[in-house]
CSV table of C-alpha atoms and ligand atoms in Angstrom, one decimal:
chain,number,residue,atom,x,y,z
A,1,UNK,CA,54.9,10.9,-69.5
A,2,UNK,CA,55.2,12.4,-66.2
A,3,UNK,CA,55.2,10.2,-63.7
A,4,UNK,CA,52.0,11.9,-62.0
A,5,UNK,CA,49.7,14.0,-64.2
A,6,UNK,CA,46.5,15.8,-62.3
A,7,UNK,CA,44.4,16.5,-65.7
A,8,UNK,CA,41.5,19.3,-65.1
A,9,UNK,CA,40.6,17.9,-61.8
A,10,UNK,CA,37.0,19.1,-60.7
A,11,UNK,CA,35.1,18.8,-57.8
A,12,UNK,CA,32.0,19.4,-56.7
A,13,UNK,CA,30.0,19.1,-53.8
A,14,UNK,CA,26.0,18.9,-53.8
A,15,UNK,CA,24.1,21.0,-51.9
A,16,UNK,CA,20.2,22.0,-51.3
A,17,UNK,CA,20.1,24.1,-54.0
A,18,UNK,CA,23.2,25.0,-56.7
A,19,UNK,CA,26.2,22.3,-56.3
A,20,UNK,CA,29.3,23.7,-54.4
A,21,UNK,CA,32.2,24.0,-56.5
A,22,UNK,CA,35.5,23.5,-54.3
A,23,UNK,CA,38.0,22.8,-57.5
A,24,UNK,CA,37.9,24.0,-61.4
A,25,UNK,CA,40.1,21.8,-63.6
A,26,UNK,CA,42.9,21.9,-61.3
A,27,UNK,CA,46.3,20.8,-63.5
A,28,UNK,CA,49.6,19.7,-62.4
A,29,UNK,CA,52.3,17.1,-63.3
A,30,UNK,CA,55.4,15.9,-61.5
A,31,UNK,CA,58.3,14.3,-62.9
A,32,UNK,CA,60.0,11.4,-61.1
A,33,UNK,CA,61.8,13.0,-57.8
A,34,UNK,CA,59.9,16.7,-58.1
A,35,UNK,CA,58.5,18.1,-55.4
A,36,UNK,CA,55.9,21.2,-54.7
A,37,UNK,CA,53.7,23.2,-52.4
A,38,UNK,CA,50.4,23.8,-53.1
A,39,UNK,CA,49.1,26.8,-50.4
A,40,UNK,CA,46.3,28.7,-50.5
A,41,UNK,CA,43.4,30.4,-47.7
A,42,UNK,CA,41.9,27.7,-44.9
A,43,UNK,CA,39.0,26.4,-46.9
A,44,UNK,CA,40.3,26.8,-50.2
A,45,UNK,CA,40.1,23.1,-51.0
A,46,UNK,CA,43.9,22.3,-50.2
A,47,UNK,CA,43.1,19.2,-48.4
A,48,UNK,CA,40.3,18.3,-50.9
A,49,UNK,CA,42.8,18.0,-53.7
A,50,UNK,CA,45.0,16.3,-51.9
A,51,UNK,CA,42.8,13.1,-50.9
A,52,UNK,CA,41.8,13.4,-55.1
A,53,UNK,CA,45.3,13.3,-55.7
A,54,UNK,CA,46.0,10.4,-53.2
A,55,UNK,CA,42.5,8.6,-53.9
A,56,UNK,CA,41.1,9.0,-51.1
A,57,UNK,CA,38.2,11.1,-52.3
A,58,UNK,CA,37.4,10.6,-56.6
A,59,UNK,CA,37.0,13.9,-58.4
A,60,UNK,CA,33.8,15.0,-60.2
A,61,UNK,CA,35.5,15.1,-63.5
A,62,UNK,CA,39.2,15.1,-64.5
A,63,UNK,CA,41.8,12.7,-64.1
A,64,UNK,CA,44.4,11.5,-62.3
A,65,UNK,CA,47.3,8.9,-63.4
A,66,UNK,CA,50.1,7.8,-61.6
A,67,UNK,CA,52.8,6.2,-63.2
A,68,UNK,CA,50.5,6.1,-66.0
A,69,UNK,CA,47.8,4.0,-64.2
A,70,UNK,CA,44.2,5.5,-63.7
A,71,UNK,CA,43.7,4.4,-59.9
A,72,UNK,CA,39.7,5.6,-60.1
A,73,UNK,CA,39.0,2.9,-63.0
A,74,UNK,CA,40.1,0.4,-60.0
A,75,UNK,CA,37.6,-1.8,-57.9
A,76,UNK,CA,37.9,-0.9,-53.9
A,77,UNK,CA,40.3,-3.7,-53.0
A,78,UNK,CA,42.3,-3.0,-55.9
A,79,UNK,CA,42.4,0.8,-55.1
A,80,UNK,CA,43.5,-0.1,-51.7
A,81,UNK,CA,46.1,-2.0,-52.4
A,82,UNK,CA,47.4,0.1,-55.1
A,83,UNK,CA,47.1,3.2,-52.3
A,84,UNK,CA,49.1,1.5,-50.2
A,85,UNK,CA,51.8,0.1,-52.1
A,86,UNK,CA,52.7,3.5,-54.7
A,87,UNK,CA,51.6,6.5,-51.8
A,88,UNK,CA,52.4,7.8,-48.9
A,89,UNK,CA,50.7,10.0,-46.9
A,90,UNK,CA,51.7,12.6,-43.6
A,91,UNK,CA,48.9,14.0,-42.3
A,92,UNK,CA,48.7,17.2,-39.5
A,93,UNK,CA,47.7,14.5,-36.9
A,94,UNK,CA,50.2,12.0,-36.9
A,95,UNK,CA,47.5,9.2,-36.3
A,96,UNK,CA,49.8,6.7,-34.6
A,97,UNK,CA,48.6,3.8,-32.6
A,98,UNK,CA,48.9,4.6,-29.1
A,99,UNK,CA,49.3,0.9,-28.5
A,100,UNK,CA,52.1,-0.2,-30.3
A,101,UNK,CA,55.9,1.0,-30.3
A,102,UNK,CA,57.2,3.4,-32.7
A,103,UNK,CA,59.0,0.8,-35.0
A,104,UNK,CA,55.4,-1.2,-35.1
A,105,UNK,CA,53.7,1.7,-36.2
A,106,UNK,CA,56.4,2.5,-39.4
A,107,UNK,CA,55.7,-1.1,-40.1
A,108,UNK,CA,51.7,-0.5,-40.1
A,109,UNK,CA,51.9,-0.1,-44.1
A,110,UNK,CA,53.4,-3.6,-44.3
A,111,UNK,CA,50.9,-6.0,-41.9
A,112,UNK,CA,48.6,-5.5,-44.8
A,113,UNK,CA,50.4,-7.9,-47.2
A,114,UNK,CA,50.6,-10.3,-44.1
A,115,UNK,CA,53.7,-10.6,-41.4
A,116,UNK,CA,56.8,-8.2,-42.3
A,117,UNK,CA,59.7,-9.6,-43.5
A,118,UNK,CA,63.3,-9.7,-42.1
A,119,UNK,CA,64.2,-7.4,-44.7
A,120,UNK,CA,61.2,-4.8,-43.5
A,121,UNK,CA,62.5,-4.6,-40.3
A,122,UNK,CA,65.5,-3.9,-41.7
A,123,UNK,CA,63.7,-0.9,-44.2
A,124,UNK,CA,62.0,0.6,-40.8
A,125,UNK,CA,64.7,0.5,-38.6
A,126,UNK,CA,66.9,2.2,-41.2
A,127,UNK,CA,64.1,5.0,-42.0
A,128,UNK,CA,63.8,6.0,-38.5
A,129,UNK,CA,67.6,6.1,-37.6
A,130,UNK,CA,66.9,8.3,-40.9
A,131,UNK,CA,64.5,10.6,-39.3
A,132,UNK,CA,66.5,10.9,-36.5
A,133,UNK,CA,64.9,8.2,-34.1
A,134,UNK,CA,67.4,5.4,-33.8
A,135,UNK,CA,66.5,5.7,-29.7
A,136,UNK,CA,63.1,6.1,-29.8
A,137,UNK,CA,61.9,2.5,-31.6
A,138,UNK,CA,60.5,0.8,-28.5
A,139,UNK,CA,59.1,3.8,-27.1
A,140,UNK,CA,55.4,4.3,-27.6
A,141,UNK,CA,53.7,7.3,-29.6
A,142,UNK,CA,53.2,9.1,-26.1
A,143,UNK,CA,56.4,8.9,-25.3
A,144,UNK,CA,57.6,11.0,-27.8
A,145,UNK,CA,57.2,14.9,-28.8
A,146,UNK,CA,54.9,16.0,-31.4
A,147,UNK,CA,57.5,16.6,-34.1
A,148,UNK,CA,59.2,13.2,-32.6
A,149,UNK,CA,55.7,12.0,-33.7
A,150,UNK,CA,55.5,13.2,-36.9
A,151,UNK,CA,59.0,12.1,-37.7
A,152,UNK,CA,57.8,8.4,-37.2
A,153,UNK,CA,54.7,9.4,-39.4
A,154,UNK,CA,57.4,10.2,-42.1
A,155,UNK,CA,59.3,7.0,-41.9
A,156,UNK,CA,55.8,5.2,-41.7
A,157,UNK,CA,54.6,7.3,-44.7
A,158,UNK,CA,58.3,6.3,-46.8
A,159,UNK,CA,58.2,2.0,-45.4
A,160,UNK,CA,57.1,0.6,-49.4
A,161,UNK,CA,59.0,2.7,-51.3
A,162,UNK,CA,56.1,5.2,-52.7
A,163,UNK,CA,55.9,6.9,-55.7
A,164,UNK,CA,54.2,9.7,-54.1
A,165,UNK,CA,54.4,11.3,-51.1
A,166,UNK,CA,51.7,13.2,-49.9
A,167,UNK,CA,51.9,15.7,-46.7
A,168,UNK,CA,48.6,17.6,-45.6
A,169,UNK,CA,50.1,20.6,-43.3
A,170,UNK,CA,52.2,17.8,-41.6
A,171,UNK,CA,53.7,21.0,-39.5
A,172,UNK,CA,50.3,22.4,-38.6
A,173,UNK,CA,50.4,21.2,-34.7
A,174,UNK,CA,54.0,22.0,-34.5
A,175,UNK,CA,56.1,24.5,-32.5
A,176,UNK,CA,57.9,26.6,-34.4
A,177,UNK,CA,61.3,25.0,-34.1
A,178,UNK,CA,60.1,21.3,-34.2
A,179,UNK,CA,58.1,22.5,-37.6
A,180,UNK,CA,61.6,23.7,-39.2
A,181,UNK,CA,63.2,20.8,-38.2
A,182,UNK,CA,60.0,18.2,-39.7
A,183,UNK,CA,59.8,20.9,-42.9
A,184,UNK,CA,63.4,20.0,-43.6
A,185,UNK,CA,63.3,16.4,-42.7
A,186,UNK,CA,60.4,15.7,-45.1
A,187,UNK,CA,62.7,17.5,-47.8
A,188,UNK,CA,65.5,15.2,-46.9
A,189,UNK,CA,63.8,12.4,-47.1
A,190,UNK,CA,62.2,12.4,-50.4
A,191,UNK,CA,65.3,13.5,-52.0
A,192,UNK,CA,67.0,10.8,-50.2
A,193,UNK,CA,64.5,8.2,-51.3
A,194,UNK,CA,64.1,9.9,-55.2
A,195,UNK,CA,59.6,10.0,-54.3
A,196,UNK,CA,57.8,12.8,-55.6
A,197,UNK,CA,56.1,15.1,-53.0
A,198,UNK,CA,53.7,17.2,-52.6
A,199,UNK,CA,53.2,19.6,-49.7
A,200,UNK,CA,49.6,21.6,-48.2
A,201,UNK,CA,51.2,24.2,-46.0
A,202,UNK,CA,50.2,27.4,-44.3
A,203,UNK,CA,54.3,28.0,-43.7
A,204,UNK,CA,55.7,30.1,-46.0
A,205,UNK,CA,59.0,28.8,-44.4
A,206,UNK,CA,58.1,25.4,-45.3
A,207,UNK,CA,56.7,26.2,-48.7
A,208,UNK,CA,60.2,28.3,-49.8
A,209,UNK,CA,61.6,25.0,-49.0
A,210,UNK,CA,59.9,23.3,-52.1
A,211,UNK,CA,60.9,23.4,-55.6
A,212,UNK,CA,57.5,24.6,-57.1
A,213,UNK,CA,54.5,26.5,-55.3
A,214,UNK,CA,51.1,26.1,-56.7
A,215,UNK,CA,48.0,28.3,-55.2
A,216,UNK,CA,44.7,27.3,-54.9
A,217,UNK,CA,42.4,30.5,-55.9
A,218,UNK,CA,38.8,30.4,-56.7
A,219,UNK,CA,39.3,27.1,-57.4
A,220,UNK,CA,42.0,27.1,-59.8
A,221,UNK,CA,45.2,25.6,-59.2
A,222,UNK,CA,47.7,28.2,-59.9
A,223,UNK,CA,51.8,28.0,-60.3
A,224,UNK,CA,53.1,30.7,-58.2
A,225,UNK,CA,57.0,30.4,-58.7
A,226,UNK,CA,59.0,27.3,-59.7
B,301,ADP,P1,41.5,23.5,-47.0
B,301,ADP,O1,42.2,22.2,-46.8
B,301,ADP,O2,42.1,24.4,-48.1
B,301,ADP,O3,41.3,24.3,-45.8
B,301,ADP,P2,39.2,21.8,-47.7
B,301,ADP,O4,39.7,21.1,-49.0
B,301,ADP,O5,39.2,21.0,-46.5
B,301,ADP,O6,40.0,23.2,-47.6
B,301,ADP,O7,37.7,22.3,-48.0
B,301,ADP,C1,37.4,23.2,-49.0
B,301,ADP,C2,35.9,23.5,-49.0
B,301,ADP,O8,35.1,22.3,-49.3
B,301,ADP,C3,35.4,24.0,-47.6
B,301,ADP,O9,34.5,25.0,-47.8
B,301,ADP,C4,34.7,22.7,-47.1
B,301,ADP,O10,33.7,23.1,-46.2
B,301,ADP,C5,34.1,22.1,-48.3
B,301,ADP,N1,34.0,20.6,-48.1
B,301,ADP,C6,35.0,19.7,-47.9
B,301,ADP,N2,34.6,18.5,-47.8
B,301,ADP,C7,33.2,18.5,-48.1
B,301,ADP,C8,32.2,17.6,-48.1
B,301,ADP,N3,32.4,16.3,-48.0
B,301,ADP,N4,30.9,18.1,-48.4
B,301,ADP,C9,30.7,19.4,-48.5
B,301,ADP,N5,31.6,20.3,-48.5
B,301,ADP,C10,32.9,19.9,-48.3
B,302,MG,MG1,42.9,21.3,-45.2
């Protein structure tokens, strides 16, 4: 079984009158390692599959299993934890805290099962002299430029070892050098760590840099190349 399987995913939204319907039975599987692009126009429900797929948001009807778990038959702290500990996610605003230093925020993901380990610190210091950041660790977020920021969003996104990696236009608020460089660091990364990943871009730069491209049209989820 794949090691992520999207099964007819559906969602609708209610309105006033007639319910609005965003997805029809969006289907997609990835394999252990695969990566793809799903593009598509602004408002086509990109980012709405995307928090289904990373259970953030629960779909009206279809499934979703990840390595062959059903995350929506969860409770809320189960779901939670299992979010945290099997995806990552890289979002267009890199939502770090302003607060703390660039190595704290990568280990943000691993406060929640209490104090990080030596071995942690280790795993974070490692991803960002990954990501290119070896000299940025004590700086804080404001410190850095936007694709230095979203380079620490990647290393924060990879800290437990996810199954899944999930980017929503991670290059969205990015010049159009930093967004080459980011576009091939996330493909580095993930082949590098052996997660699956999956991609919401407007870049056709950044999609071409994927193995598969899915479109979202009229709702449907539709394989484009790949
Ligand atoms: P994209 O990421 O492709 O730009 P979205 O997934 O954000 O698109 O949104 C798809 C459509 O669903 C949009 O028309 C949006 O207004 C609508 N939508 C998203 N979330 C909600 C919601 N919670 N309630 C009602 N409509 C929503
Ligand atoms: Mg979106």
């Amino acid at each position: 079984m794949p090691e992520l399987v999207v099964d007819r995913v559906t969602k609708e939204f209610p309105t006033r009158d007639q319910p609005l319907v965003i997805l029809r039975e969006a289907s997609l599987e990835l394999e252990a390692g695969q990566n793809a692009a799903i593009v598509g126009p602004s408002g086509s429900g990109k980012s709405t599959l995307l928090h289904i797929i990373g259970t953030l948001d629960s779909p009206t009807s279809g499934t979703v299993t990840l390595r062959g778990e059903n995350p929506f038959a969860f409770d809320e702290p189960h779901l939670a934890q299992f979010r945290n500990r099997h995806i990552g996610f890289v979002f267009q605003d890199h939502y770090l805290l302003p607060q703390l230093s660039v190595l704290e925020n990568v280990l943000i993901p691993a406060v929640a099962a209490g104090a990080p380990d030596a071995a942690t610190i280790e795993r974070a210091r490692d991803l960002l002299a990954a990501v290119g950041l070896a000299e940025r660790m004590t700086h804080r977020p404001a410190e850095l430029s936007g694709g230095e920021r979203q380079r620490a969003g990647v290393a924060r996104a990879l800290l437990l070892r996810p199954a899944l990696l999930l980017a929503d236009e991670p290059t969205g608020n990015l010049d159009r050098a930093s967004a080459a460089a980011v576009g091939s660091l996330l493909v580095k990364m993930q082949r590098q760590e052996g997660t699956m990943l999956l991609v919401v871009t407007h870049s056709a730069e950044l999609a071409a840099r994927l193995d598969r491209r899915f479109e979202i049209e009229d709702g449907r989820l539709i394989l484009q190349s790949g």
